[in-house]
Each structure stands twice: as C-alpha cells, then as structure tokens.
CSV table of C-alpha atoms in Angstrom, one decimal:
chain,number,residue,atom,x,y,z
A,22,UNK,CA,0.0,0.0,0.0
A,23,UNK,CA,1.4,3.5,-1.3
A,24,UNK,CA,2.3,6.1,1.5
A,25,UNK,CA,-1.0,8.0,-0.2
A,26,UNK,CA,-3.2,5.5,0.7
A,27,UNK,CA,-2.5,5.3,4.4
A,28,UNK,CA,-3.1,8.9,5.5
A,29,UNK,CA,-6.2,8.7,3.4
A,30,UNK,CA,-7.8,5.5,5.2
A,31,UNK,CA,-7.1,6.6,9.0
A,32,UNK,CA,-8.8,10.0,8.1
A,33,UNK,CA,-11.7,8.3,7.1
A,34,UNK,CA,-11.2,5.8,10.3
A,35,UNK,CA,-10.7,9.2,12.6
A,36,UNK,CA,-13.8,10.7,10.7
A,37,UNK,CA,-16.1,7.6,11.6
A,38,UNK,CA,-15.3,7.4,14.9
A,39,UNK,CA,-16.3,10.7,15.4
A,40,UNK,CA,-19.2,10.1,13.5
A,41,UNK,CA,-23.2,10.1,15.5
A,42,UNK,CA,-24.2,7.3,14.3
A,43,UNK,CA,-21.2,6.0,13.4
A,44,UNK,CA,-21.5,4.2,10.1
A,45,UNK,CA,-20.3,1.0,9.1
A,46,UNK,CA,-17.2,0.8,7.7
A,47,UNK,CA,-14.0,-1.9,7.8
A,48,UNK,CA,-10.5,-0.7,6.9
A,49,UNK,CA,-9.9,-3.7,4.9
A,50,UNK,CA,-12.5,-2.7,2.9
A,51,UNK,CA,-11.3,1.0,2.0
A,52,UNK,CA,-7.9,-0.7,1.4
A,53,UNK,CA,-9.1,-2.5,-1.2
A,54,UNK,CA,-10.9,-0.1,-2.7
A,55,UNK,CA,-8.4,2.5,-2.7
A,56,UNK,CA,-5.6,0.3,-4.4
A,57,UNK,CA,-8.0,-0.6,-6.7
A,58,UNK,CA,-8.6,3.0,-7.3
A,59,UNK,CA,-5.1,3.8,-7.4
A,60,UNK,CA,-4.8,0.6,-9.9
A,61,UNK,CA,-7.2,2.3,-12.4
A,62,UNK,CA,-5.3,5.0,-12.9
A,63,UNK,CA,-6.3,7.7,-10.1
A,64,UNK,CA,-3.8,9.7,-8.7
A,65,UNK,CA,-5.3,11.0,-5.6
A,66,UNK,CA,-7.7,9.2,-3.2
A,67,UNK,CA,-10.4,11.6,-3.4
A,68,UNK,CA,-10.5,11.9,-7.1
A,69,UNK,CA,-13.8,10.7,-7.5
A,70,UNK,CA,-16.5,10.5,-10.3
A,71,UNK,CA,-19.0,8.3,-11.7
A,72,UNK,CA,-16.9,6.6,-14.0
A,73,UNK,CA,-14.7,5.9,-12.0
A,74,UNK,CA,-16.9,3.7,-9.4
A,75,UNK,CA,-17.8,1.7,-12.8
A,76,UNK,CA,-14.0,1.1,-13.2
A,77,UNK,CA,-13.5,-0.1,-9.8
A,78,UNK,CA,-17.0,-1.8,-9.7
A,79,UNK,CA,-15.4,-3.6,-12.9
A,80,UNK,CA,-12.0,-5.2,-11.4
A,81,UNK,CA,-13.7,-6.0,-8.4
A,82,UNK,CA,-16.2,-8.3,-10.3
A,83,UNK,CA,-13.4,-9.9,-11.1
A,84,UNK,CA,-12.2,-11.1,-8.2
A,85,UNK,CA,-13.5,-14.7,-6.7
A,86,UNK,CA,-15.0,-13.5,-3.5
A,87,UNK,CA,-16.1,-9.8,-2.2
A,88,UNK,CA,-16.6,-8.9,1.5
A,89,UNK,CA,-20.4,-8.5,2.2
A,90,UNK,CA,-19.6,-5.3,4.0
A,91,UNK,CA,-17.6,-3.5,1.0
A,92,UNK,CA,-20.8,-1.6,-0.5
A,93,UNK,CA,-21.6,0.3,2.9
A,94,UNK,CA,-17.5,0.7,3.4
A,95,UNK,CA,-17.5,2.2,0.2
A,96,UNK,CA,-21.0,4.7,0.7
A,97,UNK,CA,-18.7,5.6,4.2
A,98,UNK,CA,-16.0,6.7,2.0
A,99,UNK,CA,-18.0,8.8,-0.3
A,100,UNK,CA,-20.0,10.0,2.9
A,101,UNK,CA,-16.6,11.1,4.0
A,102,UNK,CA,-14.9,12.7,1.1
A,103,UNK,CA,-18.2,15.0,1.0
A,104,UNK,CA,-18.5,16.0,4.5
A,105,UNK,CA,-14.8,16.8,4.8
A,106,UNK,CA,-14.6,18.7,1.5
A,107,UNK,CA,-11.9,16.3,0.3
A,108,UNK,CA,-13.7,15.2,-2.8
A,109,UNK,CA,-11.2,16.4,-5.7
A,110,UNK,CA,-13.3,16.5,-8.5
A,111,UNK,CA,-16.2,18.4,-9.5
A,112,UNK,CA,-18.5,14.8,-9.7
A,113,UNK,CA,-21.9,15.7,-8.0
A,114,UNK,CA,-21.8,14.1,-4.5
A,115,UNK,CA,-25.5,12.9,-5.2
A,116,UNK,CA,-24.5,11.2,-8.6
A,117,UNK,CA,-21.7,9.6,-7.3
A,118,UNK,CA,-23.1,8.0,-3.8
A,119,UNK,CA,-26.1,7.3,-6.1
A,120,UNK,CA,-23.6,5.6,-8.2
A,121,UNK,CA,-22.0,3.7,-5.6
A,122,UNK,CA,-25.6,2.4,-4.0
A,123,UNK,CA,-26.7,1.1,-7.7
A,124,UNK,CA,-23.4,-0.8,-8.7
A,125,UNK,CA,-23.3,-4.2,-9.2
A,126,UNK,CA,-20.6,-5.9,-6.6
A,127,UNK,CA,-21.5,-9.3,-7.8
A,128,UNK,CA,-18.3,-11.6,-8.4
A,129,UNK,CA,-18.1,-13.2,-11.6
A,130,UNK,CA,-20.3,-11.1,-13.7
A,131,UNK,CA,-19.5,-10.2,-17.1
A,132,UNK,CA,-17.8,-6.9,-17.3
A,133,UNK,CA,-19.6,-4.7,-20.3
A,134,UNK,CA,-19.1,-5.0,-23.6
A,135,UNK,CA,-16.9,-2.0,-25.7
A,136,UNK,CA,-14.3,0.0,-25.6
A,137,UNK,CA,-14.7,3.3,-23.0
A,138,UNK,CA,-16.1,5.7,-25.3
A,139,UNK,CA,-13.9,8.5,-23.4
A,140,UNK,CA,-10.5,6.2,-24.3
A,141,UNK,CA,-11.7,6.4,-28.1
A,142,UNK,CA,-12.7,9.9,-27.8
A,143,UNK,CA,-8.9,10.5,-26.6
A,144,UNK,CA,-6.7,7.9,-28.2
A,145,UNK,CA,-4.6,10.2,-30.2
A,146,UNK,CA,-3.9,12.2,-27.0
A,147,UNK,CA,-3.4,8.9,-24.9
A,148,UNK,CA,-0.9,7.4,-27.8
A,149,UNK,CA,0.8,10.6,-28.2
A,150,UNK,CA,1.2,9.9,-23.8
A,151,UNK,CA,2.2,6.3,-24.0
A,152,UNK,CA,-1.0,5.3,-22.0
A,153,UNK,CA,-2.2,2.7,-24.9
A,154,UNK,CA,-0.9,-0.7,-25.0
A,155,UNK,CA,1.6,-0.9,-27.4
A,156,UNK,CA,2.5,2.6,-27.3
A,157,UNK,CA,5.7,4.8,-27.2
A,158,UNK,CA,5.4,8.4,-25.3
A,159,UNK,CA,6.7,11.2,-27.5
A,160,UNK,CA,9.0,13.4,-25.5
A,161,UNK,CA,7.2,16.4,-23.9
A,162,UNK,CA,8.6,19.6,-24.6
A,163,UNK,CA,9.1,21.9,-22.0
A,164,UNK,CA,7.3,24.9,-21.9
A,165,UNK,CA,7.7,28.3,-20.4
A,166,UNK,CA,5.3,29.1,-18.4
A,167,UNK,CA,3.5,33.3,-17.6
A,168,UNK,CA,3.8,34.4,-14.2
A,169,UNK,CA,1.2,33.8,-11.8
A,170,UNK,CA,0.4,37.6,-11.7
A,171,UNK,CA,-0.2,37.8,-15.4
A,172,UNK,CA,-2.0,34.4,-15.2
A,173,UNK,CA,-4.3,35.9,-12.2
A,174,UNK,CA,-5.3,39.2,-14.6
A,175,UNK,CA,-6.0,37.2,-17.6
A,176,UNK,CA,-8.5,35.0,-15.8
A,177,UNK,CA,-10.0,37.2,-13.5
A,178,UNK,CA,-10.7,39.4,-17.0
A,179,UNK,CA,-12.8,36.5,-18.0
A,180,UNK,CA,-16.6,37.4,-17.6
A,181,UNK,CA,-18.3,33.9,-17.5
A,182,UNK,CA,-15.6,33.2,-14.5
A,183,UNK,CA,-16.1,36.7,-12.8
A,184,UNK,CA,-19.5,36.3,-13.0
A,185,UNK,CA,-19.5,32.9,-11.1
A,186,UNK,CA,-17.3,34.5,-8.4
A,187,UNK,CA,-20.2,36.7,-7.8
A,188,UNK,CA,-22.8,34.1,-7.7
A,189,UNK,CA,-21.0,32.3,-5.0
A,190,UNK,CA,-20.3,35.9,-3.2
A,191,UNK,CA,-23.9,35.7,-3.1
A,192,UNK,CA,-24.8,32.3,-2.2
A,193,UNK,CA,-24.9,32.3,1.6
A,194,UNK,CA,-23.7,29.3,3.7
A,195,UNK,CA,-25.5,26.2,4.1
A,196,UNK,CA,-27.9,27.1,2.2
A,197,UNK,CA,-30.6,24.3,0.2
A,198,UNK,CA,-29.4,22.4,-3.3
A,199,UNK,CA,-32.7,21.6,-5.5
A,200,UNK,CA,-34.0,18.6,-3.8
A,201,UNK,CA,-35.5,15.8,-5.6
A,202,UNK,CA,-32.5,15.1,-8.6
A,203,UNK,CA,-29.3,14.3,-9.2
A,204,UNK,CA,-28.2,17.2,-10.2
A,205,UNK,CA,-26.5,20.1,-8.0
A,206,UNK,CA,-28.2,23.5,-8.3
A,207,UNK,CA,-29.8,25.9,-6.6
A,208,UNK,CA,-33.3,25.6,-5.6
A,209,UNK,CA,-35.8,27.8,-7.7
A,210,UNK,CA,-37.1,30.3,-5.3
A,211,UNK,CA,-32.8,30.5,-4.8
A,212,UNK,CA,-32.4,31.0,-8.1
A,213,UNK,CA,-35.2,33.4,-9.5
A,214,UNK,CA,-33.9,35.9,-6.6
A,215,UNK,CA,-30.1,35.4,-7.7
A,216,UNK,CA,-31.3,36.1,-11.1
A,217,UNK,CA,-32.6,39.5,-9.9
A,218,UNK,CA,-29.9,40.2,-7.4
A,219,UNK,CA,-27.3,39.9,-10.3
A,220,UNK,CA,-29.4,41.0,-13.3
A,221,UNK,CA,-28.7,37.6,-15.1
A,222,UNK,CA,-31.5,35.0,-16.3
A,223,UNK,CA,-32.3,31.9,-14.0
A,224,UNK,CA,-30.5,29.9,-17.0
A,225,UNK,CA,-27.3,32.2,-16.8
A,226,UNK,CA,-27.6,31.3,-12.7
A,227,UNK,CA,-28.0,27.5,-13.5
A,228,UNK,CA,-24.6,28.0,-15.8
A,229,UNK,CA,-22.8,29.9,-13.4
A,230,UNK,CA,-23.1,27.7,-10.5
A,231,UNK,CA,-22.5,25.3,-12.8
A,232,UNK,CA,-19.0,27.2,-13.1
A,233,UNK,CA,-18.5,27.8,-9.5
A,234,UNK,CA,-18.5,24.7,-8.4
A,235,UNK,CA,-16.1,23.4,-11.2
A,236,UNK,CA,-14.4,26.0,-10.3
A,237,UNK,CA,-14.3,25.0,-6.4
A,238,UNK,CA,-15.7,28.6,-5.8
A,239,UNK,CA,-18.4,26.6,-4.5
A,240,UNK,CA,-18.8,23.2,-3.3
A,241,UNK,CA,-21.2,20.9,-2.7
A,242,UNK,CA,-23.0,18.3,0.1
A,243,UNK,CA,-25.6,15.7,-0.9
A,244,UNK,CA,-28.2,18.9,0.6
A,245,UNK,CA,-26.1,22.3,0.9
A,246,UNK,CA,-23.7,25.0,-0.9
A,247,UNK,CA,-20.7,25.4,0.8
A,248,UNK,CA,-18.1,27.7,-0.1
A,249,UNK,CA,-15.1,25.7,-1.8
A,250,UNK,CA,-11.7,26.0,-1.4
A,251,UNK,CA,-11.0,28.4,-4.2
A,252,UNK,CA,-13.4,30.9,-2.9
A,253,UNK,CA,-11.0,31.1,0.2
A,254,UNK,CA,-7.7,31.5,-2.2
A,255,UNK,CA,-9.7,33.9,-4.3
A,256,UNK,CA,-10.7,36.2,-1.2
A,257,UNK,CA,-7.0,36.1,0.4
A,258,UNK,CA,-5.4,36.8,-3.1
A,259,UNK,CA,-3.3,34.0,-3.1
A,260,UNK,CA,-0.8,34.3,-6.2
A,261,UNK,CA,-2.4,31.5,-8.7
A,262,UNK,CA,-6.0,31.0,-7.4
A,263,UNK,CA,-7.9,32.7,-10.3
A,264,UNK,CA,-5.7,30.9,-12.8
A,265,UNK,CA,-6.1,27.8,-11.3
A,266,UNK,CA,-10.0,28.2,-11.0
A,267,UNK,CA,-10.4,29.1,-14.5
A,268,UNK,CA,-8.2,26.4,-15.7
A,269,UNK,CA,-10.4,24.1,-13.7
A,270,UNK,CA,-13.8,25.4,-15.0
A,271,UNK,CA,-13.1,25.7,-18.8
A,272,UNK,CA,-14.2,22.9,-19.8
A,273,UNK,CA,-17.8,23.9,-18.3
A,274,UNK,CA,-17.0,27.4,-19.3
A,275,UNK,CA,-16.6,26.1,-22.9
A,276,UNK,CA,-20.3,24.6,-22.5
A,277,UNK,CA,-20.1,22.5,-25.6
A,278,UNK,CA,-20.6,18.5,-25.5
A,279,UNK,CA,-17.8,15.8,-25.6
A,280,UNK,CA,-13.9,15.9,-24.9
A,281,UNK,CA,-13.1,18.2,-28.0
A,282,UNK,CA,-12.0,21.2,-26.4
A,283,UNK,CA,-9.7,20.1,-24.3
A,284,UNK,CA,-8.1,17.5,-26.7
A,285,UNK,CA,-7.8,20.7,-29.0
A,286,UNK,CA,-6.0,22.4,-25.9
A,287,UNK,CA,-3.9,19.8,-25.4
A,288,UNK,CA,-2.7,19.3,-28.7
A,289,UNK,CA,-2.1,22.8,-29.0
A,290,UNK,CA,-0.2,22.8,-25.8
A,291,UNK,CA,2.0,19.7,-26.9
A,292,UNK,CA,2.9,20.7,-29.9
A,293,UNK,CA,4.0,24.3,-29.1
A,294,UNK,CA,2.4,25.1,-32.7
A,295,UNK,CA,0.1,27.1,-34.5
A,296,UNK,CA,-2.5,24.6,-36.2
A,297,UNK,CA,-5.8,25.3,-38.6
A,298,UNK,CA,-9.2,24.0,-37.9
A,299,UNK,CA,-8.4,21.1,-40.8
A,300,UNK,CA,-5.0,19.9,-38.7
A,301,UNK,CA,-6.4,19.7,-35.4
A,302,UNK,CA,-9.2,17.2,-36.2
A,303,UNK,CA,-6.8,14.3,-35.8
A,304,UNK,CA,-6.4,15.2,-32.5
A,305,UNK,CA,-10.1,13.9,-31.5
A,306,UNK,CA,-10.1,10.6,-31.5
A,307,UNK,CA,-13.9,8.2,-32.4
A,308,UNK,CA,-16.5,10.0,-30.4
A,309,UNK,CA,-15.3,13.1,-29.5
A,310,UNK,CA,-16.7,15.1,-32.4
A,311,UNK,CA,-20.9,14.7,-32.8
A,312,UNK,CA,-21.8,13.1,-36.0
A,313,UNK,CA,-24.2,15.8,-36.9
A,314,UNK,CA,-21.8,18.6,-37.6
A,315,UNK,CA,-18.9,18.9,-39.8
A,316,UNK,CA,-15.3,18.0,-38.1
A,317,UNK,CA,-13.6,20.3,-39.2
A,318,UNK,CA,-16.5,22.9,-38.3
A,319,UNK,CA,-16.8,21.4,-35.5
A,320,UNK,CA,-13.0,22.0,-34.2
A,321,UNK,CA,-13.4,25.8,-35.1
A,322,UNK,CA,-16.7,26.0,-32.6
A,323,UNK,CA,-14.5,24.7,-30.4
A,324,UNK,CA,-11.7,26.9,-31.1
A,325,UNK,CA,-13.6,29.5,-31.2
A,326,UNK,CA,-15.8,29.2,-27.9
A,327,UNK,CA,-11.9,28.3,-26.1
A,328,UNK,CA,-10.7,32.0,-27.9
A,329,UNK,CA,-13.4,34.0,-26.4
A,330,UNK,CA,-12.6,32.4,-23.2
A,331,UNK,CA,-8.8,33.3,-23.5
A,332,UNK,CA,-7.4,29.9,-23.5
A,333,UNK,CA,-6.2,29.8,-27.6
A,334,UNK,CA,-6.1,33.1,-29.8
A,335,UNK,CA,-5.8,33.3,-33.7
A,336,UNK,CA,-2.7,34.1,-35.4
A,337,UNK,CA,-2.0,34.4,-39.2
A,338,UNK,CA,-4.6,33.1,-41.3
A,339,UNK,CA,-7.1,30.8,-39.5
A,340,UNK,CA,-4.4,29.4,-37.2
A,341,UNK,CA,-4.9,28.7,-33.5
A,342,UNK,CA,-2.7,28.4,-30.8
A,343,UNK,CA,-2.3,28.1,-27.1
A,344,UNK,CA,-1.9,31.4,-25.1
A,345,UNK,CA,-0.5,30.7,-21.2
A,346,UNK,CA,-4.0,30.6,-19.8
A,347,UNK,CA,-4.1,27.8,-22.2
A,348,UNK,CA,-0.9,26.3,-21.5
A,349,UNK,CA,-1.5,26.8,-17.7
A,350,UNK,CA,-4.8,24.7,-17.7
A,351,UNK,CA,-3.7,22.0,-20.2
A,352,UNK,CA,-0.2,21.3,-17.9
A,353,UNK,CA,-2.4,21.6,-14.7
A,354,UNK,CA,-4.6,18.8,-16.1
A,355,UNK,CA,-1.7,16.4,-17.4
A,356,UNK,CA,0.0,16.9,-14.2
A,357,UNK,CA,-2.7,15.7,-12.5
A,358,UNK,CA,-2.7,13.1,-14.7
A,359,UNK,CA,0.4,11.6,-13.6
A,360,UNK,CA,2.4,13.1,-16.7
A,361,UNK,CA,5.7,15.2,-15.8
A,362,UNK,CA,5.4,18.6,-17.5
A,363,UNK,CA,9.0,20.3,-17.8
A,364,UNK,CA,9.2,24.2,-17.7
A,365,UNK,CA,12.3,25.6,-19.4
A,366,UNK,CA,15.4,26.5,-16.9
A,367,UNK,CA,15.8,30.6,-15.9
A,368,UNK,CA,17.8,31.9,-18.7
A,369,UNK,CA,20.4,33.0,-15.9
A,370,UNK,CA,24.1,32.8,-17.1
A,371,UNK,CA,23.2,31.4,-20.3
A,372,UNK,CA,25.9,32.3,-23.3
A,373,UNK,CA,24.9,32.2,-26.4
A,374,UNK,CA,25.7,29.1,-27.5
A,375,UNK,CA,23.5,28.1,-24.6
A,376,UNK,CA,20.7,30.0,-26.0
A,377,UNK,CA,21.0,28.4,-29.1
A,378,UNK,CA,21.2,25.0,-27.7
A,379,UNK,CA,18.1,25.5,-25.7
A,380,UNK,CA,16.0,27.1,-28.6
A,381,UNK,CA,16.1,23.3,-30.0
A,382,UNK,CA,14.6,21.8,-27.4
A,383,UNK,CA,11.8,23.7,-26.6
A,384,UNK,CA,8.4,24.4,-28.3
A,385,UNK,CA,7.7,26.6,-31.0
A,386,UNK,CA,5.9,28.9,-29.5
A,387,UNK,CA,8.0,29.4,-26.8
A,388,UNK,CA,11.1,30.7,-29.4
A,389,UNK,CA,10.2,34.5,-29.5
A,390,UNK,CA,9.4,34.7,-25.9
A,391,UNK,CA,13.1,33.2,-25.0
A,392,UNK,CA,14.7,35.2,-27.4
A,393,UNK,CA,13.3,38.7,-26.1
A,394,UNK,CA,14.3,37.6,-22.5
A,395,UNK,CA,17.4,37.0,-23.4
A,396,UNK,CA,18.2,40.2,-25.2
A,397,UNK,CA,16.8,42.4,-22.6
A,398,UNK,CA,19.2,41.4,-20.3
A,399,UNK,CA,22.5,42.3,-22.1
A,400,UNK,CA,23.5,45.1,-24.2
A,401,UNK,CA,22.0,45.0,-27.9
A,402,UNK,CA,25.1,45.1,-29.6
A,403,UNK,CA,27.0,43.0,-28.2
A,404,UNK,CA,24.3,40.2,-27.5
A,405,UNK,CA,23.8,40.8,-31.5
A,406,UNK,CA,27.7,39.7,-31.7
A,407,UNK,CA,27.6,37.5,-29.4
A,408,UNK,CA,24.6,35.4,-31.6
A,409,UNK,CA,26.6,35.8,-34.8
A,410,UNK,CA,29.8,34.0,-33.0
A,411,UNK,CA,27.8,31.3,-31.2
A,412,UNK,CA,27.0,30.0,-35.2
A,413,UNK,CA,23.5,31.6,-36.0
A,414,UNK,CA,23.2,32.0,-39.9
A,415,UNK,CA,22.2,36.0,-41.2
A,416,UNK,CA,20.6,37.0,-44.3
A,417,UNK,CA,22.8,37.2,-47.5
A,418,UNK,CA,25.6,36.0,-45.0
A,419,UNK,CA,26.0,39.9,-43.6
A,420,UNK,CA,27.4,39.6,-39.9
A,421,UNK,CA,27.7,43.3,-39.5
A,422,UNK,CA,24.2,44.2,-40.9
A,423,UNK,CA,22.8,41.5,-38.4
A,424,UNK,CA,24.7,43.4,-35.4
A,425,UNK,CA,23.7,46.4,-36.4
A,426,UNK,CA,19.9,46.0,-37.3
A,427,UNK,CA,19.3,44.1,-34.0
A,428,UNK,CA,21.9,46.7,-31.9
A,429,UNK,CA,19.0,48.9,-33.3
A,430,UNK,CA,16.1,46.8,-32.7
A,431,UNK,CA,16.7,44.5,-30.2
A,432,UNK,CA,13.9,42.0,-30.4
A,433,UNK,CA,13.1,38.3,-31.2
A,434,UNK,CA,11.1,39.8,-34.6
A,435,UNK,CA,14.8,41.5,-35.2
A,436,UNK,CA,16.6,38.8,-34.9
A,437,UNK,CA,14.1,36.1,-36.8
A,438,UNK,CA,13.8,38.3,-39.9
A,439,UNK,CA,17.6,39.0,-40.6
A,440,UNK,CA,18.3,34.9,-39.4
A,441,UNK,CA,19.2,33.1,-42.5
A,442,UNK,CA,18.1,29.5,-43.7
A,443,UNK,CA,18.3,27.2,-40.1
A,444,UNK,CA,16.3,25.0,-38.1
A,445,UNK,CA,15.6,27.7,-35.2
A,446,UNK,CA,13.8,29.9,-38.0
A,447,UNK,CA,11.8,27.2,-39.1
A,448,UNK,CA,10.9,26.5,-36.1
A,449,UNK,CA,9.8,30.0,-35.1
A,450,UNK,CA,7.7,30.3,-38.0
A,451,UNK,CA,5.6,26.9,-37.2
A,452,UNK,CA,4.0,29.1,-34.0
A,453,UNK,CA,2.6,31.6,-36.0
C-alpha cells in the first residue's frame, strides 16, 4: 500500500469514529478499494467520479470473493470525502453516492461490452502519452510558463468566471441544493432571486453555479452549498488562485458537449504550434466530435468558444494556438494526470551558445518569448555579436548588418527576420 493511501484510510477511520451514528465501515474494505482505485489510474484518493466507481466496480467483479460489508464501506468513504470537502473533483456528490448504491458488486459477472467511449474519444492524445498498449510516449517539450500575476489578470478578465465569483459571493452558507434530482443546483425560489440580485436569467444562474463549483468557488454536500476551497484563495489573493480556478472550470465554461476542447488544448499545448481547424481534427479521437456537424466545423466551434474564453487566440490566417491561460490549464490537467510537464530553466548565465542550444529543445511557441528575454538582459550590440559567434546563420551572409539592425532593434522579430536558412527559423515560423 502507497504512502498516499495510508493517511487517506485513517482520516476516514478518525472521521467515523467521530461520526453520530457511526457508520459501518471496515478498513480492509477502504484498502481494497483504494488500491483498486489507485490501480485504475487515479492519482489521488479523493478523485472521485461516476466513472470511476464503474472502473472499480469492474475489477472487483473480477475477483472470486467480495466482503459482504464492502458496498456500505464504500458509501462511508463517499460520505466522508463530501463531508470533509476532500472530494477532488467536480462529480456531484449525489451522482456519485447514487452511483456507488446502484453498482453491481456481484463476483463473476461479465464486465460490459466495448471499448470506454472516453478512451476512443482520446486515443490520439493517450498514444501521443504512451497510456495505450503498445504505445511509445513522444518526448514532452518543455514549456515556459507566464507568471502567476499575469495568469491571475488574464483569468480574473474573463466574464463567465467573474460572474461565477459573484454568484457564490452571493450564495450564503449552508444554504438548500434543489431537492429531488441528481443534479447540483440551486433551488428555484434560490435561483429566480439570484437572477434578480445579479441581473442575469435563472439559466445564466444555472450555468454559473454550474461554473462555481467546477471552479471549487463553491462546493457541494448531498443537501447544501458550501463555499469551496477556491473561494478562500480567491478572497486572500493567493498568487495562482484565479488561474487555477479558471483552468479548472473551462471545460464547463466552454459549454459544448464531448472531450473536443480540451483535446484541442492539449494538442495545441504539446505541440508548441500554431494549427488550422483542418489539422487539429486528428487530434479527437472516435467519439469526441458529434456526427451531426462537420469536423472540421466542429473544431473551429470549439476553437472559437476556447478564444473567447482566452485559452487559444488566432494568429496568421485561420491558425490557433495556445496562449498561457491555455498552456497553464492543459499542464495543470496532465500533471494531475500523472504526466511530468517540464518548464524551461531561468535563462540565468546562459551564453549564447547556450541559447542556441536551448531554442532546439523547446516548443515553437516558446522561441520568440526566449529570445526577447534573453536580449533584454545584455547590451544589444553585443548580445547581436555574441549570436553571430555562437554560429547563428544571417541574411545574405551579412554579420555586420545583423549586429547592427538588432543593436538597433533588439527584439526576437529583429533577430528572426535577418536569421538566415536554419532549423531555429523554421521553427519560429511553425508558432505563428
């Protein structure tokens, strides 16, 4: 059992025992169904949703014999995770303990048939991972990453997330989810005054708690709103909170069906590249793009829904790429995945030679931004000189002119359009 698991089961031990009544629960129970959480593929103990209680339901059936007790071990668990706030995803609480009550736990029985339509949906994006058998990861690139205050700005300018920090401003404590349903919203009388409180339609309230909560602005019991633990990051100003709650609500921001828009972000954020509508289709794997629509017209709804949310912006001719909103929520998301996500070193002390070393290894995108940080920390001219002598090609062979242009102009565009014929200006050109 991983050092994860442990602190996880005597919390839930510690919570029951504390618990009026207490409920029934054996720790050989929430042993097994942790590792064969952990087996699945989840990374954290209280990662949580629908699917996965199918997956675990799944390999369990598997298994000869099963502990008459596991089904009420495992409802403890999820009673846990909800009442301590240490459910890590944005599953409904309802759904899931619903999901956990229906699930067959009978040994033997036949698994269902298919492939996980998700898998499919993602395959290209799992290959390009190594997470399908018989697959090779490609190397990830590392990336350089905006500040967290620039981050911060660029989210908090996003209306459909500063909206939903209002709504759960406004949502007082404890107060009533809609009973009746699996679904977590507001109740209607709730909603029809937060409507006029915030001059939005009860439908924009519906989407924007929608938001909050996958933004953990909000969270959820199986009766009450609570506030989550973004909405306590957002209100000290901790350095990263808004970025990291609109990384986690885009997807729900995006409010279109299916695993397209984030397989779009990804790809975008993996290859360091600018891509049209007609490239990026290959990136959705069987599934993720509805049959009723055009791919390709498909991927540019997508695009453009993730553009007005500032998570990809258009460049050149009806090319897309990732902006660092973009890049911060598609690395946030593959971390938690269990994928390691370099960042490029600080550029301190770094010759040029160095610089030109580096500038292979890193994503497209990421070129011009390098380039301009390293110039602005050394004189022009002699940074200029310094480029020409580590081996970087000019125009028509012209040294001097080089130095001189970029002594004048001392920018990545400077330097890119006197560079002659080399792989670091081809590269430069595939982000734009």
């Amino acid at each position: 059992m991983t050092e994860r698991l442990l602190p996880a089961i005597s919390a839930c031990l510690d919570w029951a025992s504390e618990a009026d009544p207490p409920p029934a629960l054996e720790e050989r129970d929430l042993a097994l169904l942790l590792s064969v959480h952990r087996d699945t593929g989840a990374h954290e103990p209280g990662d949580w949703t629908v699917d996965d209680v199918h997956d675990v339901a799944a390999h369990l059936r598997d298994r000869d014999t099963l502990p008459d007790s596991l089904r009420d071990s495992w409802l403890a668990w999820c009673d846990h995770l909800v009442s301590s706030g240490g459910l890590r995803s944005a599953e409904s609480p309802r759904r899931l303990r619903a999901a956990i009550e229906r699930i067959g736990l009978t040994p033997g029985s036949a698994r269902p048939p298919g492939h996980d339509p998700v898998d499919d949906a993602a395959s290209p994006l799992l290959a390009r991972l190594g997470f399908l058998e018989g697959t090779e990861p490609a190397p990830v690139l590392p990336y350089v990453p905006e500040s967290r205050a620039e981050l911060d700005a660029r989210a908090l300018a996003c209306p459909p997330l500063h909206r939903a920090a209002r709504l759960s401003a406004w949502v007082a404590p404890r107060r009533l989810l809609r009973p009746g349903t699996d679904h977590d919203e507001l109740g209607a009388e709730e909603t029809a005054q937060a409507a006029r409180d915030l001059d939005r339609t009860p439908a924009e309230v519906r989407f924007l708690f929608s938001v909050a909560r996958s933004a953990a602005l909000v969270r959820t019991t199986y009766l009450h709103v609570l506030p989550g633990p973004a909405a306590t990051a957002w209100a000290e100003d901790r350095p990263g909170a808004a970025a990291d709650a609109w990384a986690d609500a885009l997807t729900t921001m995006v409010a279109l069906p299916g695993a397209a828009p984030f397989l779009l972000l990804a790809e975008l954020f993996l290859s360091g590249r600018a891509h049209t509508p007609a490239e990026l289709v290959g990136a959705c794997g069987p599934g993720a793009l509805p049959g009723s629509e055009e791919p390709e017209q498909h991927v540019l709804r997508a695009l453009e829904a993730l553009a007005d949310l500032g998570a990809v912006e258009g460049v050149g001719t009806g090319r897309y790429r990732s902006t660092g909103l973009g890049d911060h929520c598609a690395a946030r998301h593959l971390r938690d995945s269990g994928v390691r996500v370099p960042v490029v070193p600080p550029l301190d002390g770094l010759d040029a030679k160095g610089l030109l070393d580096l500038l292979d290894r890193v994503r497209p995108v990421d070129v011009e931004v390098l380039l301009d940080r390293w110039l602005a920390d050394r004189p022009p001219k002699e940074a200029a000189r310094d480029l020409v002598d580590a081996g970087l090609p000019t125009v028509d062979d012209d040294p001097e002119a080089f130095v001189l242009a970029v002594a004048a102009d001392p920018s990545a565009e400077s330097v890119l359009a006197r560079v002659g014929a080399c792989p670091l200006r081809n590269t430069a050109v595939r982000a734009r």
